[in-house]
């Protein structure tokens, strides 16, 4: 029973062509996170929502935006993908802050051509 | 210097061996997470702990708050345990991840 679902599993986009990645959850968790993970590196937090409150990491490029229209869904928009944005994008949820267990989706692997 | 350091970076073991992965952190945390990432990307949360010790099947996680150190142990390792193990610590939605330990268990 997948509880955090990311779509698509693989996404190929062209340089500069906007792309949207989606994440949905059936856990009714307050917090949803978006992480970027490049090859052989640790996941890097891009932003997170606590309910509707949006928190952007200071070093997240402006090229990355997010939307959370309701509790269940969260989207990552990359307005003008560059070659350096190719990575695995991971969505995670938790009931509260970081002292609550995290639940991850399977990730979306983004390729930029 | 990363605020969450793991060792070793890579670990190869024979099936059945007892495995220990270490994590040291230099930041204040409210909880320490151990995560497992298989090839293909999906991450599974193994443990979240803020003190003491937790056990789940063949996996044991311990944390020493005073020493800012945590360990993940795998007893009777199996090839299906092959994965990257990541520790992450933090608070208030600001988790800092270690770079992971790549474990390969040979039959």
CSV table of C-alpha atoms in Angstrom, one decimal:
chain,number,residue,atom,x,y,z
A,1,UNK,CA,0.0,0.0,0.0
A,2,UNK,CA,1.9,3.0,-1.3
A,3,UNK,CA,1.4,5.9,1.1
A,4,UNK,CA,3.5,8.5,-0.6
A,5,UNK,CA,3.2,8.3,-4.4
A,6,UNK,CA,5.4,10.2,-6.8
A,7,UNK,CA,4.7,10.6,-10.4
A,8,UNK,CA,6.2,10.1,-12.8
A,9,UNK,CA,8.9,7.6,-11.9
A,10,UNK,CA,11.1,8.9,-14.7
A,11,UNK,CA,10.8,12.2,-16.4
A,12,UNK,CA,12.8,13.5,-19.3
A,13,UNK,CA,12.6,17.1,-20.2
A,14,UNK,CA,14.5,19.4,-22.5
A,15,UNK,CA,16.8,22.2,-21.4
A,16,UNK,CA,14.6,25.2,-20.5
A,17,UNK,CA,11.3,23.4,-20.8
A,18,UNK,CA,9.2,23.7,-17.7
A,19,UNK,CA,8.5,20.5,-15.9
A,20,UNK,CA,6.2,19.5,-12.9
A,21,UNK,CA,6.7,16.6,-10.6
A,22,UNK,CA,3.9,15.5,-8.3
A,23,UNK,CA,3.6,13.9,-4.9
A,24,UNK,CA,0.5,12.6,-3.2
A,25,UNK,CA,0.0,11.1,0.2
A,26,UNK,CA,-2.7,9.1,1.9
A,27,UNK,CA,-1.3,9.6,5.4
A,28,UNK,CA,-2.9,13.0,6.1
A,29,UNK,CA,0.5,14.2,7.3
A,30,UNK,CA,1.0,17.9,8.0
A,31,UNK,CA,4.5,18.2,6.6
A,32,UNK,CA,5.6,17.5,3.0
A,33,UNK,CA,9.2,17.9,1.9
A,34,UNK,CA,10.9,18.0,-1.4
A,35,UNK,CA,14.5,16.8,-1.6
A,36,UNK,CA,17.0,16.9,-4.5
A,37,UNK,CA,19.5,14.0,-4.6
A,38,UNK,CA,22.3,14.0,-7.1
A,39,UNK,CA,24.4,10.9,-7.8
A,40,UNK,CA,26.4,9.7,-4.8
A,41,UNK,CA,25.3,12.7,-2.7
A,42,UNK,CA,23.1,13.1,0.3
A,43,UNK,CA,19.5,14.4,-0.2
A,44,UNK,CA,19.3,18.1,-0.1
A,45,UNK,CA,16.2,19.8,1.2
A,46,UNK,CA,14.7,22.2,-1.3
A,47,UNK,CA,11.6,23.3,0.6
A,48,UNK,CA,8.8,22.0,2.8
A,49,UNK,CA,5.3,22.8,3.8
A,50,UNK,CA,3.8,22.6,7.3
A,51,UNK,CA,0.2,22.5,6.3
A,52,UNK,CA,-0.1,25.6,4.1
A,53,UNK,CA,3.0,27.3,5.5
A,54,UNK,CA,5.7,27.3,2.9
A,55,UNK,CA,9.4,27.2,4.0
A,56,UNK,CA,12.0,27.7,1.3
A,57,UNK,CA,15.7,26.8,2.0
A,58,UNK,CA,17.9,29.8,1.5
A,59,UNK,CA,20.0,28.2,-1.2
A,60,UNK,CA,17.1,26.7,-3.2
A,61,UNK,CA,17.3,28.3,-6.7
A,62,UNK,CA,14.5,30.6,-7.7
A,63,UNK,CA,14.0,28.2,-10.7
A,64,UNK,CA,12.4,25.8,-8.3
A,65,UNK,CA,8.8,26.5,-7.1
A,66,UNK,CA,6.3,24.4,-5.2
A,67,UNK,CA,2.6,24.3,-4.7
A,68,UNK,CA,0.4,22.5,-2.2
A,69,UNK,CA,-3.2,22.9,-3.2
A,70,UNK,CA,-4.5,20.6,-0.4
A,71,UNK,CA,-3.2,18.2,2.3
A,72,UNK,CA,-2.7,15.3,-0.1
A,73,UNK,CA,-0.9,16.8,-3.0
A,74,UNK,CA,2.3,18.7,-3.4
A,75,UNK,CA,4.0,19.8,-6.7
A,76,UNK,CA,7.5,20.7,-7.6
A,77,UNK,CA,7.8,23.0,-10.6
A,78,UNK,CA,11.1,23.6,-12.3
A,79,UNK,CA,10.6,26.7,-14.5
A,80,UNK,CA,13.6,26.4,-16.7
A,81,UNK,CA,15.5,23.2,-16.1
A,82,UNK,CA,19.2,23.2,-16.7
A,83,UNK,CA,21.5,20.3,-17.1
A,84,UNK,CA,22.6,20.7,-13.5
A,85,UNK,CA,19.0,20.0,-12.4
A,86,UNK,CA,19.2,16.4,-13.5
A,87,UNK,CA,18.7,14.5,-10.3
A,88,UNK,CA,16.5,12.2,-8.2
A,89,UNK,CA,13.7,14.3,-6.6
A,90,UNK,CA,12.3,12.8,-3.4
A,91,UNK,CA,9.1,13.7,-1.7
A,92,UNK,CA,8.7,12.9,2.0
A,93,UNK,CA,6.0,13.4,4.6
A,94,UNK,CA,5.9,13.5,8.4
A,95,UNK,CA,3.1,14.1,10.9
A,96,UNK,CA,5.1,16.9,12.5
A,97,UNK,CA,8.6,18.2,12.5
A,98,UNK,CA,11.8,16.1,12.3
A,99,UNK,CA,11.1,14.2,15.5
A,100,UNK,CA,8.4,12.4,13.6
A,101,UNK,CA,9.1,9.4,11.3
A,102,UNK,CA,9.6,10.3,7.7
A,103,UNK,CA,7.8,8.5,4.9
A,104,UNK,CA,9.4,8.8,1.4
A,105,UNK,CA,8.0,8.3,-2.0
A,106,UNK,CA,10.0,6.3,-4.6
A,107,UNK,CA,11.3,9.4,-6.2
A,108,UNK,CA,11.2,10.9,-9.7
A,109,UNK,CA,14.4,10.7,-11.7
A,110,UNK,CA,14.7,13.7,-13.9
A,111,UNK,CA,16.8,13.8,-17.0
A,112,UNK,CA,17.5,17.0,-18.8
A,113,UNK,CA,18.5,16.8,-22.4
B,1,UNK,CA,33.1,19.4,7.4
B,2,UNK,CA,29.7,17.9,7.1
B,3,UNK,CA,27.6,18.3,10.2
B,4,UNK,CA,26.6,14.6,10.0
B,5,UNK,CA,29.4,12.2,9.3
B,6,UNK,CA,29.0,8.5,8.5
B,7,UNK,CA,31.6,5.8,8.5
B,8,UNK,CA,32.5,3.8,6.6
B,9,UNK,CA,31.5,5.2,3.2
B,10,UNK,CA,31.6,1.7,1.7
B,11,UNK,CA,31.3,-1.7,3.4
B,12,UNK,CA,31.5,-5.2,1.9
B,13,UNK,CA,30.5,-8.1,4.1
B,14,UNK,CA,29.9,-11.8,3.7
B,15,UNK,CA,26.4,-13.2,4.4
B,16,UNK,CA,25.9,-13.8,8.0
B,17,UNK,CA,28.4,-11.2,9.3
B,18,UNK,CA,27.5,-8.7,12.0
B,19,UNK,CA,27.6,-5.1,10.5
B,20,UNK,CA,28.0,-1.8,12.2
B,21,UNK,CA,27.6,1.6,10.6
B,22,UNK,CA,28.5,4.7,12.6
B,23,UNK,CA,27.1,8.2,12.5
B,24,UNK,CA,28.5,11.3,14.3
B,25,UNK,CA,26.9,14.7,14.4
B,26,UNK,CA,28.0,18.1,15.5
B,27,UNK,CA,24.6,19.8,15.5
B,28,UNK,CA,21.8,19.9,18.1
B,29,UNK,CA,19.1,17.4,17.1
B,30,UNK,CA,15.7,16.5,18.4
B,31,UNK,CA,15.9,13.1,16.7
B,32,UNK,CA,18.2,10.9,14.6
B,33,UNK,CA,16.9,9.0,11.7
B,34,UNK,CA,18.3,5.9,10.0
B,35,UNK,CA,17.1,5.4,6.4
B,36,UNK,CA,17.7,2.7,3.8
B,37,UNK,CA,17.9,3.5,0.1
B,38,UNK,CA,17.9,0.8,-2.4
B,39,UNK,CA,19.2,1.1,-6.0
B,40,UNK,CA,16.5,2.9,-7.9
B,41,UNK,CA,16.1,5.6,-5.3
B,42,UNK,CA,13.2,4.8,-2.9
B,43,UNK,CA,14.0,5.6,0.8
B,44,UNK,CA,12.6,3.7,3.7
B,45,UNK,CA,12.7,4.9,7.2
B,46,UNK,CA,14.2,2.3,9.5
B,47,UNK,CA,14.4,4.1,12.8
B,48,UNK,CA,13.9,7.4,14.5
B,49,UNK,CA,15.4,7.7,17.9
B,50,UNK,CA,16.2,10.4,20.4
B,51,UNK,CA,17.7,8.3,23.1
B,52,UNK,CA,18.7,4.7,24.0
B,53,UNK,CA,18.2,1.8,21.6
B,54,UNK,CA,15.6,0.5,19.2
B,55,UNK,CA,15.4,-3.0,17.6
B,56,UNK,CA,13.4,-4.1,14.7
B,57,UNK,CA,14.1,-7.7,13.5
B,58,UNK,CA,17.8,-8.0,12.7
B,59,UNK,CA,18.3,-4.2,12.9
B,60,UNK,CA,19.4,-2.4,16.0
B,61,UNK,CA,20.0,1.3,16.4
B,62,UNK,CA,21.6,3.0,19.3
B,63,UNK,CA,22.3,6.7,20.1
B,64,UNK,CA,24.5,8.3,22.7
B,65,UNK,CA,23.3,11.9,23.1
B,66,UNK,CA,26.3,13.0,25.2
B,67,UNK,CA,28.8,11.7,22.6
B,68,UNK,CA,26.6,12.8,19.6
B,69,UNK,CA,27.0,9.4,18.1
B,70,UNK,CA,24.7,6.8,16.7
B,71,UNK,CA,25.2,3.3,15.4
B,72,UNK,CA,23.2,1.0,13.2
B,73,UNK,CA,23.8,-2.7,13.6
B,74,UNK,CA,22.7,-5.5,11.3
B,75,UNK,CA,22.9,-9.0,12.7
B,76,UNK,CA,23.1,-12.1,10.5
B,77,UNK,CA,23.5,-10.0,7.4
B,78,UNK,CA,21.9,-11.1,4.1
B,79,UNK,CA,22.4,-10.1,0.5
B,80,UNK,CA,19.0,-8.4,0.5
B,81,UNK,CA,20.4,-5.9,3.1
B,82,UNK,CA,22.6,-4.5,0.3
B,83,UNK,CA,21.7,-0.8,0.1
B,84,UNK,CA,22.8,2.6,1.1
B,85,UNK,CA,22.2,3.4,4.7
B,86,UNK,CA,21.8,7.1,5.6
B,87,UNK,CA,21.6,8.8,8.9
B,88,UNK,CA,20.0,12.2,9.3
B,89,UNK,CA,19.6,14.4,12.2
B,90,UNK,CA,17.8,17.7,12.9
B,91,UNK,CA,14.8,19.4,14.3
B,92,UNK,CA,12.0,21.6,13.1
B,93,UNK,CA,11.9,20.4,9.6
B,94,UNK,CA,15.6,20.9,9.0
B,95,UNK,CA,17.2,17.5,8.6
B,96,UNK,CA,20.8,17.2,7.8
B,97,UNK,CA,21.8,14.1,6.0
B,98,UNK,CA,24.9,12.1,6.1
B,99,UNK,CA,26.4,11.0,2.8
B,100,UNK,CA,25.4,7.4,3.3
B,101,UNK,CA,27.2,4.1,3.7
B,102,UNK,CA,27.0,1.8,0.8
B,103,UNK,CA,26.6,-1.8,2.0
B,104,UNK,CA,27.2,-4.8,-0.1
B,105,UNK,CA,26.5,-8.2,1.4
B,106,UNK,CA,28.0,-11.1,-0.6
B,107,UNK,CA,26.4,-14.6,-0.6
